[in-house]
Amino acid sequence: MNRPTVICKTAADLRLPPNLIDYAATRAVFSWEAVRAELAGLPGGGLNIAHETVERHAQGACRDKIAFRFLGVKTTRDIRYGELSRLTNRFANVLKSLGIGKGERLFLLSGRIPELYVTVLGSFKNGTAVSPLFSAFGPEPIATRINLGEGAVLVTTELLYERKVAKIRSQLPTLRHVLLVGEDGQATSVPGTLDLVTLMAQASDDFDIVPTGPEDLSLLHFTSGTTGTPKGAMHVHGAVATHWATGKYALDLHADDIYWCTADPGWVTGTSYGIIAPLLHGVTSIVDEADFDAERWYRILAEEKVSVWYTAPTAIRMLMKAGAEIAKKRSYPNLRFIASVGEPLNPEAVWWGKEVLGLPIHDNWWQTETGGIMIANTPAFDIKPGSMGRPLPGIEAAIVKKDEEGKVSPVDTADTEGELALKRGWPSMLRGYLHNEERYGKCFAGDWYLTGDLAKRDADGYYWFVGRADDVIKSAGHLIGPFEVESALMEHPAVAEAGVIGKPDEMVGEVVKAFVSLKKGFEASDALRLELLGHARKKLGAAVAPKEIDFLPALPRTRSGKIMRRLLKARELGLPEGDTSTLESS
Ligand code: ATP
Ligand code: MG
């Protein structure tokens, strides 16, 4: 289908006046000092995320407002800001009574249950840094991360402990305490562990936040492992300034929003935007404890009256795969803004939003390392489907190139491909990779933080993702970004997902090879393969189009939903698969 290259916004597309109206003027006057002035700070000086997210509201007008609505499989539980304050105080008291101090590290292994959210925020109150792990990890990746992070405490559920941790407990020498929650929040009695439910019941509702400053460690987040072994990115309490600004400008949060971030807190999106940013803005968040299910998701959007929805390309592709009929069974009059992060968002997906839900999907770009959204499409501005949008106020981005001496400098000409870089110094920038100074050092060149992603900027200042530096294909003198090829394949009605790699070739260096999975109702066949090859050639030209296409039932992805091209490549070439700790097993 031929569609326009720009989705123009009119006043009718905006149900509320957006927080970011004049892009140039807001950027010109923006300062991080002004954002910090919006934060309360600790009463005695200092800064603590839990004070900004919870206490400020619990002591003010939002006390009785719902902070989180947990949609369990059987039950729904609301936690209001006032209750969140008491519960997190209790948890901070539990840590204190166990002798866990400031700067120590707590690991979390659980589904999206209330205890997870209380643990994260209560740990901040105690000055304890948190590292949330994805609950589907097996024993190996759990042990590697806890040992790397020298975890002193683990909070998990009885079930996960018995399945995954009990057998490796002796391999976790730094772990002093394991706190367990039983099924449905019940008490437990498992040898070698403490029962969190009883400890919480005995703890006091009052706690004075341990003084922390902007440079104190708050979160340790492991990267997705898409390109190699996951790295432990260290984040600080001062990052909260980024979460405040991006919650306002990129997610356009307004006080009355019902907000749903579908990311799991095992990944940075689930903490920065599933916990911190919405609380900062005093909105109500929906948390779905269940796994993805298209029917259920549409029901949540409709019945919970979600107004702002932050999700990921992988989820959107799954909804697309399930078919528009399920979406059309309901209407979504409250929904006013949809955003996505994590992978390139194919133009097809942006348009799907508009056609099926009545709103385009707004792509934004960031990484575990950046701690918050850096480049975004925001509500007031036209969308160019396929583009990640423009740098937010306070963020200076550039396309940089390295010269022969290794000196990095920005490229001024539009539409030139190069590495995406950010001017260092935004508040949520990582402060290091845990125990990997050397790798951290490589992220910087002078004033620039180098992202490892290739992109280009057009004459209007919009950024376009080309591919990860590691994934770019060099074929007969051309540099080919997998995203462009995948997006063209996705435009074919049979294609649900596409992953593209370079396959070594004596003649041209690398040939483009695509792996596709099909939508419901389509069968793999030689005829379809030929049709797809022809479709891609017509869209992309012979130099860029894939020469080979293989069908797969599903593409390998990380548990955070990213297509693992390095695995497609290793499997194609019969090479070792490397670190697969984050590979989704189903
Ligand atoms: P690892 O660093 O371990 O290989 P990862 O880079 O996938 O894993 P994350 O920090 O979770 O780990 O993901 C950030 C990366 O995801 C970005 O560097 C980029 O490659 C990709 N990404 C995120 N958002 C977008 C987007 N909107 N468009 C294109 N790519 C995106
Ligand atoms: Mg990365």
Coordinates of N, CA, C and O in Angstrom, one line a residue, residues 42 47-50 92 95-96 100-106 119-130 207-213 216-219 237:
L42 N 15.5 16.1 49.3 CA 15.2 15.6 50.6 C 15.2 16.7 51.6 O 15.8 17.7 51.4
L47 N 19.1 14.0 47.4 CA 18.1 13.6 46.5 C 17.9 12.1 46.6 O 18.8 11.4 46.7
N48 N 16.6 11.7 46.5 CA 16.3 10.3 46.6 C 15.1 10.0 45.7 O 14.0 10.7 45.9
I49 N 15.2 9.1 44.9 CA 14.1 8.8 43.9 C 12.8 8.5 44.7 O 11.7 8.9 44.2
A50 N 12.8 7.8 45.8 CA 11.6 7.4 46.5 C 10.9 8.6 47.1 O 9.7 8.7 47.1
A92 N 11.7 -0.6 53.8 CA 13.0 0.0 54.2 C 13.4 -0.4 55.6 O 14.6 -0.7 55.9
L95 N 14.9 -3.9 55.6 CA 16.3 -4.0 55.2 C 17.2 -3.5 56.3 O 18.2 -4.1 56.6
K96 N 16.8 -2.4 57.0 CA 17.6 -1.8 58.1 C 17.7 -2.8 59.2 O 18.9 -3.1 59.7
I100 N 21.2 -4.3 56.3 CA 21.5 -4.0 54.9 C 21.6 -2.5 54.8 O 20.7 -1.7 55.2
G101 N 22.8 -2.0 54.4 CA 23.0 -0.5 54.4 C 23.0 0.1 53.1 O 22.7 -0.5 52.0
K102 N 23.4 1.4 53.1 CA 23.5 2.2 51.9 C 24.5 1.7 51.0 O 25.6 1.3 51.4
G103 N 24.2 1.7 49.7 CA 25.2 1.3 48.7 C 25.3 -0.2 48.5 O 25.9 -0.7 47.5
E104 N 24.7 -1.0 49.4 CA 24.6 -2.5 49.2 C 23.7 -2.8 48.0 O 22.8 -1.9 47.7
R105 N 23.7 -4.0 47.5 CA 22.9 -4.3 46.4 C 21.9 -5.4 46.6 O 22.2 -6.4 47.2
L106 N 20.6 -5.1 46.2 CA 19.5 -6.0 46.4 C 19.1 -6.5 45.0 O 19.0 -5.7 44.1
T119 N 9.4 -3.3 46.9 CA 10.8 -3.6 47.1 C 11.7 -2.5 46.4 O 12.7 -2.0 47.1
V120 N 11.5 -2.2 45.2 CA 12.3 -1.2 44.5 C 12.3 0.1 45.2 O 13.4 0.6 45.6
L121 N 11.1 0.6 45.5 CA 11.0 1.9 46.1 C 11.5 1.9 47.6 O 12.1 2.9 48.0
G122 N 11.2 0.9 48.3 CA 11.7 0.8 49.7 C 13.2 0.7 49.8 O 13.8 1.2 50.7
S123 N 13.8 0.0 48.8 CA 15.3 -0.1 48.8 C 15.8 1.3 48.5 O 16.8 1.7 49.2
F124 N 15.2 2.1 47.6 CA 15.7 3.4 47.4 C 15.7 4.2 48.7 O 16.6 5.0 49.0
K125 N 14.7 4.0 49.5 CA 14.5 4.8 50.8 C 15.7 4.4 51.7 O 16.2 5.3 52.4
N126 N 16.1 3.2 51.6 CA 17.2 2.7 52.5 C 18.6 3.0 51.9 O 19.6 2.6 52.4
G127 N 18.6 3.6 50.7 CA 19.9 3.9 50.0 C 20.5 2.6 49.4 O 21.6 2.6 49.0
T128 N 19.7 1.6 49.3 CA 20.2 0.3 48.8 C 19.9 0.3 47.3 O 18.8 0.6 46.9
A129 N 20.9 -0.1 46.5 CA 20.7 -0.2 45.1 C 20.0 -1.4 44.7 O 20.2 -2.5 45.3
V130 N 19.2 -1.3 43.6 CA 18.4 -2.5 43.2 C 18.8 -3.0 41.8 O 19.0 -2.2 40.9
F207 N 9.6 5.7 58.5 CA 11.0 5.6 58.2 C 11.5 6.9 57.7 O 10.9 7.6 56.9
D208 N 12.7 7.3 58.1 CA 13.3 8.5 57.6 C 14.3 8.1 56.5 O 15.2 7.3 56.7
I209 N 14.0 8.6 55.3 CA 14.9 8.2 54.1 C 16.3 8.4 54.4 O 16.7 9.5 55.0
V210 N 17.1 7.4 54.2 CA 18.6 7.5 54.4 C 19.1 8.6 53.4 O 18.8 8.6 52.2
P211 N 19.9 9.5 53.9 CA 20.3 10.6 53.0 C 21.1 10.1 51.8 O 22.1 9.4 52.0
T212 N 20.7 10.4 50.6 CA 21.4 10.0 49.4 C 21.5 11.3 48.6 O 20.8 12.2 48.7
G213 N 22.5 11.3 47.7 CA 22.8 12.4 46.9 C 22.6 12.0 45.4 O 22.4 10.8 45.1
D216 N 24.6 9.0 44.1 CA 24.5 7.7 44.8 C 23.8 6.7 43.9 O 22.9 7.0 43.2
L217 N 24.4 5.4 43.9 CA 23.8 4.3 43.0 C 22.4 4.0 43.4 O 22.0 3.9 44.6
S218 N 21.5 3.9 42.4 CA 20.1 3.6 42.6 C 19.8 2.3 42.0 O 19.2 1.4 42.6
L219 N 20.1 2.1 40.7 CA 19.8 0.9 40.0 C 21.0 0.3 39.2 O 21.8 1.1 38.7
H237 N 20.7 8.2 41.7 CA 19.5 8.9 42.1 C 19.2 10.1 41.2 O 18.1 10.5 40.9

